[in-house]
Short mmCIF file of C-alpha atoms and ligand atoms in Angstrom, two decimals:
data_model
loop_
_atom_site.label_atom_id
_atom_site.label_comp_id
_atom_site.label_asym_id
_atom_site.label_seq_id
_atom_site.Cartn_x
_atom_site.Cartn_y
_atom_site.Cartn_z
CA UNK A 18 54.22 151.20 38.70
CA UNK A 19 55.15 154.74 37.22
CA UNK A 20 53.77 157.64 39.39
CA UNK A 21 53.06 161.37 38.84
CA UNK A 22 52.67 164.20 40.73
CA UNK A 23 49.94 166.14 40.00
CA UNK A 24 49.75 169.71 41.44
CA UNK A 25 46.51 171.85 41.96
CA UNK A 26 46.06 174.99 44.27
CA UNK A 27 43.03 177.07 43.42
CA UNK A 28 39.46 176.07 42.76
CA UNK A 29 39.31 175.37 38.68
CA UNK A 30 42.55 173.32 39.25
CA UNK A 31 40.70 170.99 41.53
CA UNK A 32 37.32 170.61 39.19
CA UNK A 33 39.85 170.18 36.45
CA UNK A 34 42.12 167.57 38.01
CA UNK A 35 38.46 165.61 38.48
CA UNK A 36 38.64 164.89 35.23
CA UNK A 37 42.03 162.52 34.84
CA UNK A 38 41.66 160.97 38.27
CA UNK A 39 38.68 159.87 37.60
CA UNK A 40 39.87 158.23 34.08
CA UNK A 41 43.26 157.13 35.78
CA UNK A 42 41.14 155.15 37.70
CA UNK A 43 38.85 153.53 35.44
CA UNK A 44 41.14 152.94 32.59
CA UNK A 45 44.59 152.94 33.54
CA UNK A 46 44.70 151.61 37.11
CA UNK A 47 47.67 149.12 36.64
CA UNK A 48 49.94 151.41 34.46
CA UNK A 49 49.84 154.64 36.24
CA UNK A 50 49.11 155.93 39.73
CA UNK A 51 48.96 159.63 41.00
CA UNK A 52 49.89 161.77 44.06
CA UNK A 53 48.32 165.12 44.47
CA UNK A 54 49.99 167.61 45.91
CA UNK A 55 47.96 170.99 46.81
CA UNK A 56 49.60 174.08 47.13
CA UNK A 57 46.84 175.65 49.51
CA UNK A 58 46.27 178.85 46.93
CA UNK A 59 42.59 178.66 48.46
CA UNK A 60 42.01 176.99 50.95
CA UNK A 61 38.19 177.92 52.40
CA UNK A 62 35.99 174.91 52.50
CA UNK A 63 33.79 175.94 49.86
CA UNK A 64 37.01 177.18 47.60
CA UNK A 65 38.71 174.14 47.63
CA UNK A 66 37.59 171.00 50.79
CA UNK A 67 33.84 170.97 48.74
CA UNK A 68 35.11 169.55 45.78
CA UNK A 69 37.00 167.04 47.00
CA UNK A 70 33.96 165.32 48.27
CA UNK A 71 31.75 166.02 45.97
CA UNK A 72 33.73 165.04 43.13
CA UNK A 73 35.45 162.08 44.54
CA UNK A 74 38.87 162.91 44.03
CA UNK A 75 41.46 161.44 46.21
CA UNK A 76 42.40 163.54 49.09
CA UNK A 77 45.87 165.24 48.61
CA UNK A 78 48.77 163.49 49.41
CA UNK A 79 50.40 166.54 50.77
CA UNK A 80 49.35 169.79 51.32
CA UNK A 81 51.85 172.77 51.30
CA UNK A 82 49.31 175.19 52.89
CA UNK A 83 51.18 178.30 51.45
CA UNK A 84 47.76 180.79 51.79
CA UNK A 85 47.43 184.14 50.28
CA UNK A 86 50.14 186.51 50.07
CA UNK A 87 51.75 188.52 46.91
CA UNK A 88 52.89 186.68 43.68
CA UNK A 89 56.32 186.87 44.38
CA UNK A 90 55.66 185.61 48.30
CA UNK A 91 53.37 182.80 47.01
CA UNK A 92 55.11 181.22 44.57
CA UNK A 93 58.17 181.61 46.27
CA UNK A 94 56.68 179.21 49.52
CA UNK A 95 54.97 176.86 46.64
CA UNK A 96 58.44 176.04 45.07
CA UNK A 97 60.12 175.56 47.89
CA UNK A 98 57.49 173.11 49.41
CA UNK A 99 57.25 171.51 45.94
CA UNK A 100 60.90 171.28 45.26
CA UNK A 101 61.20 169.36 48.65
CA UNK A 102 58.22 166.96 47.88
CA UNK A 103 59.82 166.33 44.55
CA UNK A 104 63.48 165.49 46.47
CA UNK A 105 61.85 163.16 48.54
CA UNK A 106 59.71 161.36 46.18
CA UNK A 107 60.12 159.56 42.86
CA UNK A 108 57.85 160.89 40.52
CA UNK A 109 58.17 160.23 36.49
CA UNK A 110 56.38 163.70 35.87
CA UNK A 111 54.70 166.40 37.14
CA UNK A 112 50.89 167.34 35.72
CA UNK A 113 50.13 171.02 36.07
CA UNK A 114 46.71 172.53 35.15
CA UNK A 115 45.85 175.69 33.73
CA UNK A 116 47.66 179.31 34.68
CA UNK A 117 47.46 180.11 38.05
CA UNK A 118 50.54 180.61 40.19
CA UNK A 119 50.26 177.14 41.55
CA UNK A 120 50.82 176.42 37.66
CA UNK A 121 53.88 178.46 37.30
CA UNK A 122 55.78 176.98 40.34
CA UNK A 123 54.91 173.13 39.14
CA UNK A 124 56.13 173.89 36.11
CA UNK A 125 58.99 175.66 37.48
CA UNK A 126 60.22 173.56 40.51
CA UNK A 127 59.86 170.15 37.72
CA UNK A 128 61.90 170.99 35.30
CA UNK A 129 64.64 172.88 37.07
CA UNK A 130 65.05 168.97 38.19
CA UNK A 131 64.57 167.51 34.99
CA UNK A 132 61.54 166.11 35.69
CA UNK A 133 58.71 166.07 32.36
CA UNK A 134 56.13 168.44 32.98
CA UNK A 135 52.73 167.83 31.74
CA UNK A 136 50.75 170.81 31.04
CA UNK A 137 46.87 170.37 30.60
CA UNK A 138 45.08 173.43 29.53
CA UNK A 139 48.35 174.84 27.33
CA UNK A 140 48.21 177.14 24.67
CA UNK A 141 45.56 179.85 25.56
CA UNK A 142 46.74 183.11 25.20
CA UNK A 143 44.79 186.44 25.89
CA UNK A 144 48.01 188.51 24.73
CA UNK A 145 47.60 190.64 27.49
CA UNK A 146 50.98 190.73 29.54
CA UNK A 147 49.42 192.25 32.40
CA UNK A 148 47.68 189.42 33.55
CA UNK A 149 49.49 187.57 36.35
CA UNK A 150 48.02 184.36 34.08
CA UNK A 151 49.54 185.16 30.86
CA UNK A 152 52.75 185.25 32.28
CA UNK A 153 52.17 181.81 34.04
CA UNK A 154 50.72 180.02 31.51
CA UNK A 155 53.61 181.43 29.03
CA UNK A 156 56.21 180.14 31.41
CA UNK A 157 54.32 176.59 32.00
CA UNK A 158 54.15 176.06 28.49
CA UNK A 159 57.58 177.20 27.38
CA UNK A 160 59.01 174.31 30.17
CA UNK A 161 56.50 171.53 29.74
CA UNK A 162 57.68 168.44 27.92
CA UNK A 163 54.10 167.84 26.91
CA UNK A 164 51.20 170.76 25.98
CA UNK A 165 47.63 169.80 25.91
CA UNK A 166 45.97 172.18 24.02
CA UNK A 167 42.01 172.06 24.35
CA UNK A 168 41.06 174.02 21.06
CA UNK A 169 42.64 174.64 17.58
CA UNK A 170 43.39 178.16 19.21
CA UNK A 171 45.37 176.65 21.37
CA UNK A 172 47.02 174.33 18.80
CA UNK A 173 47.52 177.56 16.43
CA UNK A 174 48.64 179.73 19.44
CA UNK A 175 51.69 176.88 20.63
CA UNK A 176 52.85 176.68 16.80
CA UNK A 177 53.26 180.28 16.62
CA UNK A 178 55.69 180.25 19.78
CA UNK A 179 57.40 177.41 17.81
CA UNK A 180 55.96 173.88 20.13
CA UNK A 181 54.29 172.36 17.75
CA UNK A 182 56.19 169.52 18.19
CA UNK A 183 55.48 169.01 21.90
CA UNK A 184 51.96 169.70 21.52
CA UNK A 185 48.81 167.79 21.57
CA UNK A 186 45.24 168.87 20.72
CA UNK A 187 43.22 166.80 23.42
CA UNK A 188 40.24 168.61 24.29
CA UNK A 189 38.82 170.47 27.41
CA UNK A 190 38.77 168.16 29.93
CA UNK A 191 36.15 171.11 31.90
CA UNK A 192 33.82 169.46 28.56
CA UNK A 193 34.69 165.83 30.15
CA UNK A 194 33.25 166.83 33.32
CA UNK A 195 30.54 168.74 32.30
CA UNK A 196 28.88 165.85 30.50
CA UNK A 197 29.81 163.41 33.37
CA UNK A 198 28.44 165.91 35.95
CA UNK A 199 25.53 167.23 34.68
CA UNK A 200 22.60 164.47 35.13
CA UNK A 201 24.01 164.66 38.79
CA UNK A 202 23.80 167.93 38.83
CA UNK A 203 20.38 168.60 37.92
CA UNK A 204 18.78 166.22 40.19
CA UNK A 205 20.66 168.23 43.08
CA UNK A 206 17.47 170.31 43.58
CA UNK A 207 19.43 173.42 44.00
CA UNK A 208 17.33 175.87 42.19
CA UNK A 209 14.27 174.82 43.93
CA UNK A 210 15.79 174.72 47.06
CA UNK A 211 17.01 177.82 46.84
CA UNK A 212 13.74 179.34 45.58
CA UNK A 213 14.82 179.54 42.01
CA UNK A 214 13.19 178.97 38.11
CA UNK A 215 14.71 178.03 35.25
CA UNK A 216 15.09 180.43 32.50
CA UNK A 217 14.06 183.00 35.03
CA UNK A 218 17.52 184.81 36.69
CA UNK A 219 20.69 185.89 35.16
CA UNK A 220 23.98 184.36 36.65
CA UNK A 221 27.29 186.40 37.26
CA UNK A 222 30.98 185.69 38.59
CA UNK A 223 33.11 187.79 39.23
CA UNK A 224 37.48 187.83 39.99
CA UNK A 225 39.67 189.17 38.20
CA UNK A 226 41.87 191.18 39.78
CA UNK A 227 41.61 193.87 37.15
CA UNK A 228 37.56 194.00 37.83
CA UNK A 229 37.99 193.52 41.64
CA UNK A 230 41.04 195.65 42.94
CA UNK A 231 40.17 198.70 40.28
CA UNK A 232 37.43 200.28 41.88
CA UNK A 233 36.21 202.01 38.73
CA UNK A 234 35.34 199.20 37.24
CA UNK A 235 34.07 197.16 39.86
CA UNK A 236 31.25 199.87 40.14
CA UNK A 237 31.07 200.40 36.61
CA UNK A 238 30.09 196.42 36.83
CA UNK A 239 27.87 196.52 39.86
CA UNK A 240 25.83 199.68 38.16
CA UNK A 241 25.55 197.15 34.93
CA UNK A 242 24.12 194.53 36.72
CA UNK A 243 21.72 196.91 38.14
CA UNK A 244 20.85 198.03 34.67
CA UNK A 245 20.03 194.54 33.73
CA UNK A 246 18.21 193.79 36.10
CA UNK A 247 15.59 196.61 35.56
CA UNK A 248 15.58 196.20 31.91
CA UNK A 249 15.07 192.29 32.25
CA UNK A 250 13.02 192.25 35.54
CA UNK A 251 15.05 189.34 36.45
CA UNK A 252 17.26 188.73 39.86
CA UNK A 253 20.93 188.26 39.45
CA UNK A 254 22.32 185.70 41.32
CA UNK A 255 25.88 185.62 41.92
CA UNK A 256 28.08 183.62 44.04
CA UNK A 257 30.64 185.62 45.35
CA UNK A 258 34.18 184.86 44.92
CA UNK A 259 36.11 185.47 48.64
CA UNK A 260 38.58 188.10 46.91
CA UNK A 261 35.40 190.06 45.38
CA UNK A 262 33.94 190.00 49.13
CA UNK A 263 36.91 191.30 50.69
CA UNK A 264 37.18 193.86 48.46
CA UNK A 265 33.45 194.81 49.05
CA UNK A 266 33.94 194.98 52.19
CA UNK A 267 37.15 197.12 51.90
CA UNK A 268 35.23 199.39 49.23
CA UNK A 269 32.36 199.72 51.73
CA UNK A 270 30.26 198.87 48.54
CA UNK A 271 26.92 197.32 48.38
CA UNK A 272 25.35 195.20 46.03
CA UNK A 273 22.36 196.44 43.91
CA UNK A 274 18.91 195.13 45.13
CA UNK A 275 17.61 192.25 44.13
CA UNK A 276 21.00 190.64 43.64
CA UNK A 277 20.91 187.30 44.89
CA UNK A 278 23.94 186.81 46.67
CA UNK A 279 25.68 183.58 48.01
CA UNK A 280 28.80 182.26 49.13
CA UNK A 281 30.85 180.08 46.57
CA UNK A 282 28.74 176.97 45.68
CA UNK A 283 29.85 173.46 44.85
CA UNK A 284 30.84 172.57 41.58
CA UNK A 285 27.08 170.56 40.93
CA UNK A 286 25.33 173.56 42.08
CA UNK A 287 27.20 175.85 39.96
CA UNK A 288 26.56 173.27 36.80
CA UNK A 289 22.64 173.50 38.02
CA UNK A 290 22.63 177.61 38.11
CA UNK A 291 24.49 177.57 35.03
CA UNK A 292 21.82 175.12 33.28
CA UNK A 293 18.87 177.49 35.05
CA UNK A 294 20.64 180.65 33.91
CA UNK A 295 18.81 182.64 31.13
CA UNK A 296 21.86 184.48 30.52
CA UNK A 297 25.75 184.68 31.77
CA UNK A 298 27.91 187.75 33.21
CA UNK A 299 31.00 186.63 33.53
CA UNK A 300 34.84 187.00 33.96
CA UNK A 301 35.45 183.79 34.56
CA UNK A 302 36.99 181.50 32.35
CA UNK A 303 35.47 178.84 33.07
CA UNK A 304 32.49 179.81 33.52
CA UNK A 305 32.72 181.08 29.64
CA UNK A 306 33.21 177.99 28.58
CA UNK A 307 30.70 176.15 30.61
CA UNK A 308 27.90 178.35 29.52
CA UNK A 309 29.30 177.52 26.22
CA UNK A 310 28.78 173.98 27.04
CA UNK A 311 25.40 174.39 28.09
CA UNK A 312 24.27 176.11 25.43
CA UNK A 313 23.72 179.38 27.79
CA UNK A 314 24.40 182.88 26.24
CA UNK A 315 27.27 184.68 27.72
CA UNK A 316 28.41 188.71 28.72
CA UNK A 317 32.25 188.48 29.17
CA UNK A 318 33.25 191.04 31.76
CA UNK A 319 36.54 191.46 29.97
CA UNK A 320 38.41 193.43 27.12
CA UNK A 321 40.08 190.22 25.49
CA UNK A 322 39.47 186.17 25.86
CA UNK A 323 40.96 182.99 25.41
CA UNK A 324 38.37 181.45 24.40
CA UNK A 325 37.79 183.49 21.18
CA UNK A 326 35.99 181.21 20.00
CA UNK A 327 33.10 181.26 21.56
CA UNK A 328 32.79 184.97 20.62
CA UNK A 329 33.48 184.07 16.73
CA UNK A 330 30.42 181.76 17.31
CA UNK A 331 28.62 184.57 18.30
CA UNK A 332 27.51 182.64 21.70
CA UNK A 333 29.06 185.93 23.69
CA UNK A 334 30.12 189.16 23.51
CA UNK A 335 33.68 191.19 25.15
CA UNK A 336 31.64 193.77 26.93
CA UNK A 337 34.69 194.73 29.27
CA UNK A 338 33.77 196.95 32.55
CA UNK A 339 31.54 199.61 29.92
CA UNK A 340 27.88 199.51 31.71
CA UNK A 341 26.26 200.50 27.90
CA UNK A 342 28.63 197.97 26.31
CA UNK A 343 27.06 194.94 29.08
CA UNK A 344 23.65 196.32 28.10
CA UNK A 345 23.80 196.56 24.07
CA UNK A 346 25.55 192.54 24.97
CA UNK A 347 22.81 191.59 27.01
CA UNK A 348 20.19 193.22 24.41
CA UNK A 349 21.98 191.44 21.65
CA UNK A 350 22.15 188.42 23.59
CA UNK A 351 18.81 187.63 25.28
CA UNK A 352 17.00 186.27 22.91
CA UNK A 353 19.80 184.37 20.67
CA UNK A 354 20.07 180.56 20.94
CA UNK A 355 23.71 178.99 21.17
CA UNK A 356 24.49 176.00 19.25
CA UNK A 357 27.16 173.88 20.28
CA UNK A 358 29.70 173.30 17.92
CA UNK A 359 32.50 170.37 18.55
CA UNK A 360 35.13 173.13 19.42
CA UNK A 361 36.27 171.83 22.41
CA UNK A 362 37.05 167.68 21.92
CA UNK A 363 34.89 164.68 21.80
CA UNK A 364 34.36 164.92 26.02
CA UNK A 365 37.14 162.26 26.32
CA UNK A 366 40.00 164.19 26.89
CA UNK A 367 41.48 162.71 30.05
CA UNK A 368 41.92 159.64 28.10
CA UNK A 369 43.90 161.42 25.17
CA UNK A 370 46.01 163.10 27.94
CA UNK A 371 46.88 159.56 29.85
CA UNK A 372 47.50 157.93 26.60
CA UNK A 373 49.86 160.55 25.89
CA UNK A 374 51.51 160.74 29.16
CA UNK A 375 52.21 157.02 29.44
CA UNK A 376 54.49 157.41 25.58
CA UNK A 377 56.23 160.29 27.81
CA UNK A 378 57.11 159.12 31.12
CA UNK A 379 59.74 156.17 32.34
C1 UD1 B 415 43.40 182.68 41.39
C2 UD1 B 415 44.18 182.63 40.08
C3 UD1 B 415 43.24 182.94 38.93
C4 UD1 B 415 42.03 182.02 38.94
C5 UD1 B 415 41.36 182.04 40.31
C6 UD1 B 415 40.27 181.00 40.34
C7 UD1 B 415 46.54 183.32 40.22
C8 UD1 B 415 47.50 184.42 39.93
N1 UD1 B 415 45.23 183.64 40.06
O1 UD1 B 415 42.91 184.00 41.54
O2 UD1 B 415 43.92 182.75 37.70
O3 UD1 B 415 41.12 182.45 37.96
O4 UD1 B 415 42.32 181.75 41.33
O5 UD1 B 415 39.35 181.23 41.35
O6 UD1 B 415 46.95 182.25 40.57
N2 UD1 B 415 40.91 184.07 49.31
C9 UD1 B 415 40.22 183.65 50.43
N3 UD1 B 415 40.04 182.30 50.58
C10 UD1 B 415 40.51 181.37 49.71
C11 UD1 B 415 41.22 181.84 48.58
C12 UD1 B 415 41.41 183.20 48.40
O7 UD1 B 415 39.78 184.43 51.24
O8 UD1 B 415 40.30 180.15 49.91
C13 UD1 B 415 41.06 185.55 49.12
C14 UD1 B 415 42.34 186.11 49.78
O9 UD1 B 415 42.03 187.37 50.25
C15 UD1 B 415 43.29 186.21 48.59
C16 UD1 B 415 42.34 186.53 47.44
O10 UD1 B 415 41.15 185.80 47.72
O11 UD1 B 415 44.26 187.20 48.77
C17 UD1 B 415 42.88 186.14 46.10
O12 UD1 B 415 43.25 184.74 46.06
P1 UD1 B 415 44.40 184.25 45.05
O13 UD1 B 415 44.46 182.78 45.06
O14 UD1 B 415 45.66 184.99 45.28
O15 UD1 B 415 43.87 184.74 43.65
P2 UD1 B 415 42.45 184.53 42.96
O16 UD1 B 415 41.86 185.87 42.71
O17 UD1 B 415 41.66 183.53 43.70
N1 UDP B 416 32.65 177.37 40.22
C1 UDP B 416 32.11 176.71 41.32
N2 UDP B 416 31.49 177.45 42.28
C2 UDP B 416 31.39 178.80 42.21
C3 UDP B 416 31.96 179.47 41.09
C4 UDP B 416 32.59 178.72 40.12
O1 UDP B 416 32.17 175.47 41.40
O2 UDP B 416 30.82 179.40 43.13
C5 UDP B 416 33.34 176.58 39.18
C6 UDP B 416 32.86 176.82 37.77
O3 UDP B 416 31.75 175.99 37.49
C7 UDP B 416 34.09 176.46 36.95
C8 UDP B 416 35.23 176.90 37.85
O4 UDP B 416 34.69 176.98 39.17
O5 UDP B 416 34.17 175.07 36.73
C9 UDP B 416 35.75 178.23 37.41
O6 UDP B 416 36.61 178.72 38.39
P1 UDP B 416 36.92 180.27 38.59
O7 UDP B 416 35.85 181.09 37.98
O8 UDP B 416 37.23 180.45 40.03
O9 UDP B 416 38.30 180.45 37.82
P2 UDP B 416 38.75 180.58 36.28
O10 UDP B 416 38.09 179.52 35.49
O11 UDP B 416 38.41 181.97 35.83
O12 UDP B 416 40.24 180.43 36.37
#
């Protein structure tokens, strides 16, 4: 039977490759089988061991346990290990998710051996070269053999760089597993455990290493969110991301009172606080999207997005690092219901992808 490879490394890679084992499974157990292969990007329990279980997804099948380092040191060890893994194996193609560097070395180490890459979450663009993602993402698309794009955007953004013809709209396969995940996740009991109401706290993530590592604006943030929650009288609960801690920590910075604070959850209990939430701050994308999904207003933490979209819909605002720009969004916001709009597929994307792969592979 034909195999791929499919490569994940940090956290949304791992939610996201959910989504096709679980359909490679159920629909297309005799005609294609899967390795994983994790790079070890993150690697804490709750950033990466969590999901795993909770999600069912088969354990990896190797694990290169490269760890933190620079870009250059990272994707350098990730290569390597997956160039070597690739030697040894047979694989018809490679599946790489999203833009992380874990992405960029997939990509990279596959077709330097001729090998079809499979890019799922291809085409988003934020046309901001300084992000360490929009030069992966730019690189993964420009070598895959096959682009799933999960908007028009997407579709749009790929014929502009001239790939229409390798490109595929499929959906967002983070829409798949929403809609499979969320009955689950709401009989978790997570708010309750945990003390919490629906409709009655505000939800923010924060990443980005243009938020986290420029101390400006990480304050600028944190004084936002202590805006908000005076104006609103409601706690903000926010799961910290391990780079955000560490640079806490480094910053000697405290969080506003009356932040709720937690490690990183699972991905159930994130779908349950996002479902609770009144409202989103975000810089996530992911987390965009999701609130998207569940019909949740959203503050993007950001200058630009790639899911423009949503903004056009007028579901959330580009509030950046400004504290008065976060409060006019969160004025503007508060009150306004989001209507979903089919934007993002039919929630069967996995199965567009497969089908796809199996015309592409030998
Ligand atoms: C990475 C991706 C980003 C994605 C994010 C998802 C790149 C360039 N960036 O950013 O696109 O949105 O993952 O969460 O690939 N750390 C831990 N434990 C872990 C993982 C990380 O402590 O399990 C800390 C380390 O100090 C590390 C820092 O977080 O240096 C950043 O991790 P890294 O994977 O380099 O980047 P992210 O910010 O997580
Ligand atoms: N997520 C999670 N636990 C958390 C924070 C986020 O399971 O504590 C999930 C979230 O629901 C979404 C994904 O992680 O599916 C987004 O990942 P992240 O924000 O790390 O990266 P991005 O999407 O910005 O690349």
């Amino acid at each position: 039977m034909r195999k791929i490879l499919t490569i994940i490394g940090a956290r949304p890679q791992i939610i996201k490759a959910a989504a096709i084992s679980r359909a490679l499974r159920r629909d297309f157990s005799t005609q294609l089988a899967e390795d994983i292969l994790h790079t070890g990007q993150h690697y804490d329990d709750n950033m990466s061991r969590i999901f795993f279980n909770e999600l069912d997804i088969p354990q990896p099948h190797y694990n290169l346990g490269v760890g933190s380092g620079t870009h250059g040191s990272q994707s350098a060890r990730m290569l390597e290990g997956i160039e070597q893994v690739l030697l040894e194996g047979s694989y018809s193609g490679v599946l790489v998710y999203g833009d992380t560097n874990s992405t960029l070395a997939g990509a990279l180490a596959a077709s330097k051996l001729c090998i079809p890459v499979f890019h799922v979450e291809a085409g988003l663009r934020s046309f901001n070269m300084a992000m360490p993602e929009e030069q992966n993402r730019l690189v993964a698309d420009h070598l895959a053999t096959r682009l799933y794009a999960p908007t028009q955007t997407a579709v749009t953004n790929l014929s502009h760089e001239g790939l229409t013809e390798r490109t595929l709209l499929s959906g967002d396969i983070m829409l798949d597993n929403t809609l499979h995940y969320l009955p689950q996740a709401l009989r978790n009991g997570f708010l309750q455990r945990n003390g919490l109401t629906d409709g009655q706290y505000i939800l923010a993530t924060l990443h980005r290493d243009f938020n986290t590592d420029n101390s400006i604006r990480l304050q600028a943030i944190l004084h936002a969110i202590q805006e908000i929650m005076h104006v609103s009288g409601l706690p903000v609960v926010l799961p910290l991301h391990p780079r955000t801690a560490n640079r806490l920590k480094e910053l000697d910075l405290t969080l506003p009172d009356g932040v709720r604070q937690m490690p990183p959850v699972s991905y159930l209990e994130m779908l349950a606080l996002e479902h609770g939430a009144s409202l989103l701050l975000t810089d996530s994308g992911g987390v965009q999207k999701e609130a998207y999904f569940l019909q949740r207003p959203c503050v993007i933490l950001r200058p630009e997005t790639e899911w423009q979209e949503i903004v056009d819909e007028g579901a959330a605002i580009l509030a950046d690092a400004d504290p008065s720009r976060i409060l006019d969004a969160y004025h503007t916001l508060s009150n306004r219901p989001v209507c979903r709009q089919p934007l993002f597929g039919d929630g069967q994307a996995a199965q567009h992808i497969i089908n796809d792969i199996l015309k592409y592979i030998q």
